[in-house]
mmCIF file of C-alpha atoms in Angstrom:
data_model
loop_
_atom_site.group_PDB
_atom_site.id
_atom_site.type_symbol
_atom_site.label_atom_id
_atom_site.label_comp_id
_atom_site.label_asym_id
_atom_site.label_seq_id
_atom_site.Cartn_x
_atom_site.Cartn_y
_atom_site.Cartn_z
ATOM 1 C CA UNK A 16 31.030 88.414 72.768
ATOM 2 C CA UNK A 17 28.461 89.002 75.453
ATOM 3 C CA UNK A 18 30.188 86.617 77.925
ATOM 4 C CA UNK A 19 33.610 88.381 77.173
ATOM 5 C CA UNK A 20 32.135 91.730 77.897
ATOM 6 C CA UNK A 21 30.583 90.538 81.142
ATOM 7 C CA UNK A 22 33.817 89.108 82.396
ATOM 8 C CA UNK A 23 35.734 92.218 81.455
ATOM 9 C CA UNK A 24 33.247 94.339 83.364
ATOM 10 C CA UNK A 25 33.593 92.243 86.494
ATOM 11 C CA UNK A 26 37.322 92.429 86.471
ATOM 12 C CA UNK A 27 37.149 96.170 85.874
ATOM 13 C CA UNK A 28 34.695 96.658 88.826
ATOM 14 C CA UNK A 29 37.032 94.423 91.001
ATOM 15 C CA UNK A 30 40.084 96.475 90.496
ATOM 16 C CA UNK A 31 38.508 100.042 90.674
ATOM 17 C CA UNK A 32 38.971 102.076 93.741
ATOM 18 C CA UNK A 33 36.305 104.660 94.368
ATOM 19 C CA UNK A 34 37.925 107.811 95.802
ATOM 20 C CA UNK A 35 34.786 108.500 97.863
ATOM 21 C CA UNK A 36 34.761 105.102 99.583
ATOM 22 C CA UNK A 37 37.243 103.540 101.971
ATOM 23 C CA UNK A 38 39.463 100.970 100.482
ATOM 24 C CA UNK A 39 38.406 97.350 100.959
ATOM 25 C CA UNK A 40 41.659 95.607 100.319
ATOM 26 C CA UNK A 41 43.674 96.583 103.412
ATOM 27 C CA UNK A 42 46.429 95.591 105.770
ATOM 28 C CA UNK A 43 46.676 97.046 109.314
ATOM 29 C CA UNK A 44 49.982 97.790 110.909
ATOM 30 C CA UNK A 45 50.451 98.805 114.566
ATOM 31 C CA UNK A 46 47.987 99.204 117.321
ATOM 32 C CA UNK A 47 44.292 100.159 117.413
ATOM 33 C CA UNK A 48 43.675 103.863 116.920
ATOM 34 C CA UNK A 49 41.301 105.144 119.613
ATOM 35 C CA UNK A 50 41.093 108.662 118.220
ATOM 36 C CA UNK A 51 38.484 109.832 115.684
ATOM 37 C CA UNK A 52 41.023 109.664 112.835
ATOM 38 C CA UNK A 53 42.621 106.785 110.671
ATOM 39 C CA UNK A 54 45.377 107.071 108.148
ATOM 40 C CA UNK A 55 45.438 104.953 104.882
ATOM 41 C CA UNK A 56 48.440 104.841 102.529
ATOM 42 C CA UNK A 57 48.453 103.229 99.114
ATOM 43 C CA UNK A 58 50.852 100.272 98.796
ATOM 44 C CA UNK A 59 52.706 101.739 95.852
ATOM 45 C CA UNK A 60 53.164 105.068 97.588
ATOM 46 C CA UNK A 61 54.405 103.291 100.799
ATOM 47 C CA UNK A 62 56.913 101.303 98.756
ATOM 48 C CA UNK A 63 58.003 104.460 96.939
ATOM 49 C CA UNK A 64 58.678 106.241 100.104
ATOM 50 C CA UNK A 65 60.564 103.234 101.610
ATOM 51 C CA UNK A 66 62.674 103.131 98.479
ATOM 52 C CA UNK A 67 63.259 106.858 98.553
ATOM 53 C CA UNK A 68 64.280 107.029 102.193
ATOM 54 C CA UNK A 69 66.379 103.915 102.136
ATOM 55 C CA UNK A 70 69.671 105.519 101.339
ATOM 56 C CA UNK A 71 68.983 108.931 102.944
ATOM 57 C CA UNK A 72 71.291 108.157 105.929
ATOM 58 C CA UNK A 73 73.264 111.464 106.323
ATOM 59 C CA UNK A 74 70.973 114.564 105.926
ATOM 60 C CA UNK A 75 67.253 114.748 106.373
ATOM 61 C CA UNK A 76 65.134 114.490 103.328
ATOM 62 C CA UNK A 77 61.487 114.349 102.548
ATOM 63 C CA UNK A 78 58.496 115.522 100.518
ATOM 64 C CA UNK A 79 54.757 116.019 100.641
ATOM 65 C CA UNK A 80 51.815 113.524 100.764
ATOM 66 C CA UNK A 81 48.945 113.814 98.328
ATOM 67 C CA UNK A 82 45.387 112.333 98.919
ATOM 68 C CA UNK A 83 41.874 113.074 100.085
ATOM 69 C CA UNK A 84 39.686 112.806 103.203
ATOM 70 C CA UNK A 85 36.771 110.432 103.552
ATOM 71 C CA UNK A 86 34.382 110.654 106.509
ATOM 72 C CA UNK A 87 32.916 107.300 107.351
ATOM 73 C CA UNK A 88 32.158 105.144 110.423
ATOM 74 C CA UNK A 89 32.313 108.176 112.670
ATOM 75 C CA UNK A 90 35.957 108.726 111.757
ATOM 76 C CA UNK A 91 37.923 111.063 109.546
ATOM 77 C CA UNK A 92 40.014 108.982 107.198
ATOM 78 C CA UNK A 93 43.126 110.496 105.717
ATOM 79 C CA UNK A 94 43.867 108.578 102.481
ATOM 80 C CA UNK A 95 47.386 109.047 101.032
ATOM 81 C CA UNK A 96 47.449 108.369 97.281
ATOM 82 C CA UNK A 97 50.613 110.048 96.192
ATOM 83 C CA UNK A 98 54.100 111.283 97.209
ATOM 84 C CA UNK A 99 56.241 114.207 95.755
ATOM 85 C CA UNK A 100 59.890 114.414 96.616
ATOM 86 C CA UNK A 101 61.083 117.726 97.987
ATOM 87 C CA UNK A 102 63.462 119.155 95.277
ATOM 88 C CA UNK A 103 65.580 122.157 95.958
ATOM 89 C CA UNK A 104 65.240 121.727 99.684
ATOM 90 C CA UNK A 105 67.960 122.386 102.353
ATOM 91 C CA UNK A 106 68.799 119.359 104.528
ATOM 92 C CA UNK A 107 71.149 118.856 107.456
ATOM 93 C CA UNK A 108 71.463 115.759 109.786
ATOM 94 C CA UNK A 109 68.786 117.322 112.044
ATOM 95 C CA UNK A 110 66.698 119.736 109.926
ATOM 96 C CA UNK A 111 64.870 119.894 106.591
ATOM 97 C CA UNK A 112 63.831 123.263 105.010
ATOM 98 C CA UNK A 113 61.397 123.491 102.106
ATOM 99 C CA UNK A 114 62.560 126.550 100.151
ATOM 100 C CA UNK A 115 60.334 128.877 97.928
ATOM 101 C CA UNK A 116 61.665 126.889 94.945
ATOM 102 C CA UNK A 117 60.578 123.635 96.651
ATOM 103 C CA UNK A 118 57.105 124.972 97.113
ATOM 104 C CA UNK A 119 56.774 126.113 93.583
ATOM 105 C CA UNK A 120 57.913 122.594 92.425
ATOM 106 C CA UNK A 121 55.343 121.027 94.765
ATOM 107 C CA UNK A 122 52.395 123.084 93.392
ATOM 108 C CA UNK A 123 53.470 122.296 89.766
ATOM 109 C CA UNK A 124 53.652 118.589 90.454
ATOM 110 C CA UNK A 125 50.346 118.519 92.314
ATOM 111 C CA UNK A 126 48.545 120.335 89.426
ATOM 112 C CA UNK A 127 50.241 118.124 86.829
ATOM 113 C CA UNK A 128 50.046 114.631 88.569
ATOM 114 C CA UNK A 129 47.260 114.899 91.098
ATOM 115 C CA UNK A 130 44.768 117.574 89.999
ATOM 116 C CA UNK A 131 41.921 115.889 91.874
ATOM 117 C CA UNK A 132 43.693 115.584 95.161
ATOM 118 C CA UNK A 133 45.274 117.891 97.770
ATOM 119 C CA UNK A 134 48.226 118.049 100.076
ATOM 120 C CA UNK A 135 47.436 116.016 103.188
ATOM 121 C CA UNK A 136 50.836 116.169 104.908
ATOM 122 C CA UNK A 137 54.517 115.786 104.672
ATOM 123 C CA UNK A 138 57.200 113.172 105.180
ATOM 124 C CA UNK A 139 60.780 113.490 106.359
ATOM 125 C CA UNK A 140 63.628 111.275 107.579
ATOM 126 C CA UNK A 141 65.396 111.140 110.930
ATOM 127 C CA UNK A 142 68.642 109.359 110.126
ATOM 128 C CA UNK A 143 69.424 107.306 113.255
ATOM 129 C CA UNK A 144 67.587 109.600 115.594
ATOM 130 C CA UNK A 145 64.384 107.548 115.968
ATOM 131 C CA UNK A 146 60.743 108.565 115.655
ATOM 132 C CA UNK A 147 59.614 111.810 117.054
ATOM 133 C CA UNK A 148 58.769 115.410 116.174
ATOM 134 C CA UNK A 149 61.517 117.886 117.126
ATOM 135 C CA UNK A 150 60.620 121.543 117.964
ATOM 136 C CA UNK A 151 61.661 122.435 114.453
ATOM 137 C CA UNK A 152 59.384 119.741 113.039
ATOM 138 C CA UNK A 153 56.532 121.079 115.093
ATOM 139 C CA UNK A 154 57.158 124.564 113.763
ATOM 140 C CA UNK A 155 56.878 123.279 110.250
ATOM 141 C CA UNK A 156 53.642 121.312 111.131
ATOM 142 C CA UNK A 157 52.140 124.355 112.841
ATOM 143 C CA UNK A 158 52.943 126.846 109.971
ATOM 144 C CA UNK A 159 52.820 124.862 106.736
ATOM 145 C CA UNK A 160 50.641 121.784 107.570
ATOM 146 C CA UNK A 161 48.281 123.370 110.171
ATOM 147 C CA UNK A 162 45.052 122.119 108.647
ATOM 148 C CA UNK A 163 43.140 119.851 110.950
ATOM 149 C CA UNK A 164 43.524 116.788 108.632
ATOM 150 C CA UNK A 165 47.149 117.288 107.586
ATOM 151 C CA UNK A 166 49.590 114.822 108.974
ATOM 152 C CA UNK A 167 53.327 114.195 109.421
ATOM 153 C CA UNK A 168 55.187 110.950 108.470
ATOM 154 C CA UNK A 169 58.698 110.319 109.950
ATOM 155 C CA UNK A 170 60.990 107.582 108.731
ATOM 156 C CA UNK A 171 64.286 106.559 110.320
ATOM 157 C CA UNK A 172 66.117 104.723 107.375
ATOM 158 C CA UNK A 173 68.951 103.517 109.686
ATOM 159 C CA UNK A 174 66.928 102.159 112.718
ATOM 160 C CA UNK A 175 64.238 101.108 110.219
ATOM 161 C CA UNK A 176 61.317 102.549 112.122
ATOM 162 C CA UNK A 177 58.446 104.788 111.101
ATOM 163 C CA UNK A 178 55.486 106.751 112.529
ATOM 164 C CA UNK A 179 52.649 108.975 111.610
ATOM 165 C CA UNK A 180 51.456 112.105 113.538
ATOM 166 C CA UNK A 181 48.074 113.847 113.279
ATOM 167 C CA UNK A 182 46.175 116.681 114.873
ATOM 168 C CA UNK A 183 44.021 115.698 117.895
ATOM 169 C CA UNK A 184 42.237 118.538 119.839
ATOM 170 C CA UNK A 185 44.640 121.081 118.364
ATOM 171 C CA UNK A 186 47.706 119.051 119.371
ATOM 172 C CA UNK A 187 49.984 117.042 117.244
ATOM 173 C CA UNK A 188 49.939 113.356 118.471
ATOM 174 C CA UNK A 189 51.426 110.043 117.528
ATOM 175 C CA UNK A 190 49.186 107.658 115.510
ATOM 176 C CA UNK A 191 49.501 104.207 116.856
ATOM 177 C CA UNK A 192 48.589 102.299 113.750
ATOM 178 C CA UNK A 193 47.669 102.797 109.983
ATOM 179 C CA UNK A 194 46.339 101.000 106.935
ATOM 180 C CA UNK A 195 48.044 100.060 103.712
ATOM 181 C CA UNK A 196 45.678 99.549 100.864
ATOM 182 C CA UNK A 197 45.497 98.487 97.165
ATOM 183 C CA UNK A 198 43.154 97.510 94.449
ATOM 184 C CA UNK A 199 41.022 94.479 95.364
ATOM 185 C CA UNK A 200 42.920 91.967 93.166
ATOM 186 C CA UNK A 201 46.370 93.019 94.170
ATOM 187 C CA UNK A 202 48.039 91.304 97.093
ATOM 188 C CA UNK A 203 49.607 93.547 99.773
ATOM 189 C CA UNK A 204 53.278 92.468 100.337
ATOM 190 C CA UNK A 205 54.879 95.357 102.114
ATOM 191 C CA UNK A 206 57.207 94.706 105.085
ATOM 192 C CA UNK A 207 57.194 96.974 108.112
ATOM 193 C CA UNK A 208 60.465 96.536 110.080
ATOM 194 C CA UNK A 209 59.157 97.994 113.269
ATOM 195 C CA UNK A 210 56.219 95.670 113.416
ATOM 196 C CA UNK A 211 58.425 92.699 112.342
ATOM 197 C CA UNK A 212 60.790 93.489 115.158
ATOM 198 C CA UNK A 213 57.957 93.336 117.686
ATOM 199 C CA UNK A 214 56.677 90.102 116.197
ATOM 200 C CA UNK A 215 60.169 88.631 116.304
ATOM 201 C CA UNK A 216 60.694 89.836 119.914
ATOM 202 C CA UNK A 217 57.335 88.244 120.830
ATOM 203 C CA UNK A 218 58.346 85.080 119.085
ATOM 204 C CA UNK A 219 61.693 84.915 120.913
ATOM 205 C CA UNK A 220 59.916 85.544 124.280
ATOM 206 C CA UNK A 221 57.498 82.705 123.387
ATOM 207 C CA UNK A 222 60.347 80.438 122.425
ATOM 208 C CA UNK A 223 62.257 81.218 125.612
ATOM 209 C CA UNK A 224 59.006 80.559 127.502
ATOM 210 C CA UNK A 225 58.452 77.206 125.794
ATOM 211 C CA UNK A 226 62.129 76.123 126.473
ATOM 212 C CA UNK A 227 61.727 77.135 130.160
ATOM 213 C CA UNK A 228 58.442 75.160 130.353
ATOM 214 C CA UNK A 229 60.108 72.204 128.674
ATOM 215 C CA UNK A 230 62.996 72.146 131.091
ATOM 216 C CA UNK A 231 60.632 72.652 134.056
ATOM 217 C CA UNK A 232 58.514 69.599 132.865
ATOM 218 C CA UNK A 233 61.708 67.546 132.432
ATOM 219 C CA UNK A 234 62.776 68.339 136.086
ATOM 220 C CA UNK A 235 59.239 67.456 137.349
ATOM 221 C CA UNK A 236 59.325 64.097 135.491
ATOM 222 C CA UNK A 237 62.802 63.360 136.902
ATOM 223 C CA UNK A 238 61.591 64.276 140.399
ATOM 224 C CA UNK A 239 58.459 62.028 139.929
ATOM 225 C CA UNK A 240 60.703 59.179 138.941
ATOM 226 C CA UNK A 241 62.999 59.645 141.955
ATOM 227 C CA UNK A 242 59.998 59.908 144.295
ATOM 228 C CA UNK A 243 58.516 56.709 142.836
ATOM 229 C CA UNK A 244 61.763 54.893 143.247
ATOM 230 C CA UNK A 245 62.118 56.101 146.699
ATOM 231 C CA UNK A 246 58.490 54.978 147.516
ATOM 232 C CA UNK A 247 59.318 51.647 145.982
ATOM 233 C CA UNK A 248 62.411 51.241 148.196
ATOM 234 C CA UNK A 249 60.494 52.495 151.187
ATOM 235 C CA UNK A 250 57.778 50.006 150.668
ATOM 236 C CA UNK A 251 60.378 47.309 150.442
ATOM 237 C CA UNK A 252 62.075 48.441 153.572
ATOM 238 C CA UNK A 253 58.715 48.506 155.356
ATOM 239 C CA UNK A 254 57.872 45.075 153.997
ATOM 240 C CA UNK A 255 61.337 43.649 155.207
ATOM 241 C CA UNK A 256 60.883 45.421 158.593
ATOM 242 C CA UNK A 257 57.480 43.880 158.952
ATOM 243 C CA UNK A 258 58.744 40.387 158.122
ATOM 244 C CA UNK A 259 61.629 40.884 160.659
ATOM 245 C CA UNK A 260 59.199 42.152 163.292
ATOM 246 C CA UNK A 261 56.919 39.211 162.727
ATOM 247 C CA UNK A 262 59.846 36.766 163.139
ATOM 248 C CA UNK A 263 61.167 38.559 166.277
ATOM 249 C CA UNK A 264 57.649 38.525 167.716
ATOM 250 C CA UNK A 265 57.314 34.810 167.043
ATOM 251 C CA UNK A 266 60.684 34.137 168.582
ATOM 252 C CA UNK A 267 59.617 36.134 171.697
ATOM 253 C CA UNK A 268 56.498 34.006 171.898
ATOM 254 C CA UNK A 269 58.536 30.793 171.616
ATOM 255 C CA UNK A 270 60.939 31.983 174.286
ATOM 256 C CA UNK A 271 58.051 32.825 176.580
ATOM 257 C CA UNK A 272 56.591 29.359 176.063
ATOM 258 C CA UNK A 273 59.948 27.796 176.836
ATOM 259 C CA UNK A 274 60.192 29.850 180.095
ATOM 260 C CA UNK A 275 56.766 28.777 181.031
ATOM 261 C CA UNK A 276 57.599 25.101 180.538
ATOM 262 C CA UNK A 277 60.746 25.532 182.637
ATOM 263 C CA UNK A 278 58.793 27.134 185.372
ATOM 264 C CA UNK A 279 56.345 24.261 185.390
ATOM 265 C CA UNK A 280 59.173 21.660 185.622
ATOM 266 C CA UNK A 281 60.782 23.477 188.455
ATOM 267 C CA UNK A 282 57.498 23.551 190.327
ATOM 268 C CA UNK A 283 57.003 19.879 189.852
ATOM 269 C CA UNK A 284 60.401 19.037 191.080
ATOM 270 C CA UNK A 285 59.973 21.022 194.129
ATOM 271 C CA UNK A 286 56.673 19.180 194.935
#
């Protein structure tokens, strides 16, 4: 019994996430964040949002993000632990409005499901418009999510891109990268299309580069073979020329000797 209790305790400690400590089981997506803030989002929340936004391809839709703030390693870490869909909202292809009824629903859901956390931001879709904050989005951020550590999360379900925004020096800026986290014994298996496209693009460039280098190497090898063959032929020509020159030189010497003999005979006859 003692051993069983000990094993159970170890497992329990392994899967527990302390709300006051940064998650240890993480996956980073994007580029290094130079600012003094980081964003963490739970794997189940990330997948829930991806599922929610997948079919929202006509009008904008969204909700709020629930979590807490952890200050560690000289950074303010915004940790997203929950998502509440925006009910009773008004959406068009380019705008999303949270009505009074929407806000009443939000507060009831937060109190019921996330009593120990607070609203840390909002999320909305941009169907086929890409990732940015419009002037209307900035108005919402400045009036309803104006706290220093409240963020915006934009998802384009058609182009399959996404991006976070946070307050930096009183201005809302794009966050280059973020962390996905889960309990220590759970594998993180999320897919990020934007990152995958960059990886695929990089791999395609690398493949094209390798093909080019392969073709270039083949051309160089062929040229080397041609040069070697030409050198061999040139060496043979030089060798034949040298032989011919030697023969001609010998013939000249022989003719010279013959002439000398004739001259000697002629001199003797004259004497």
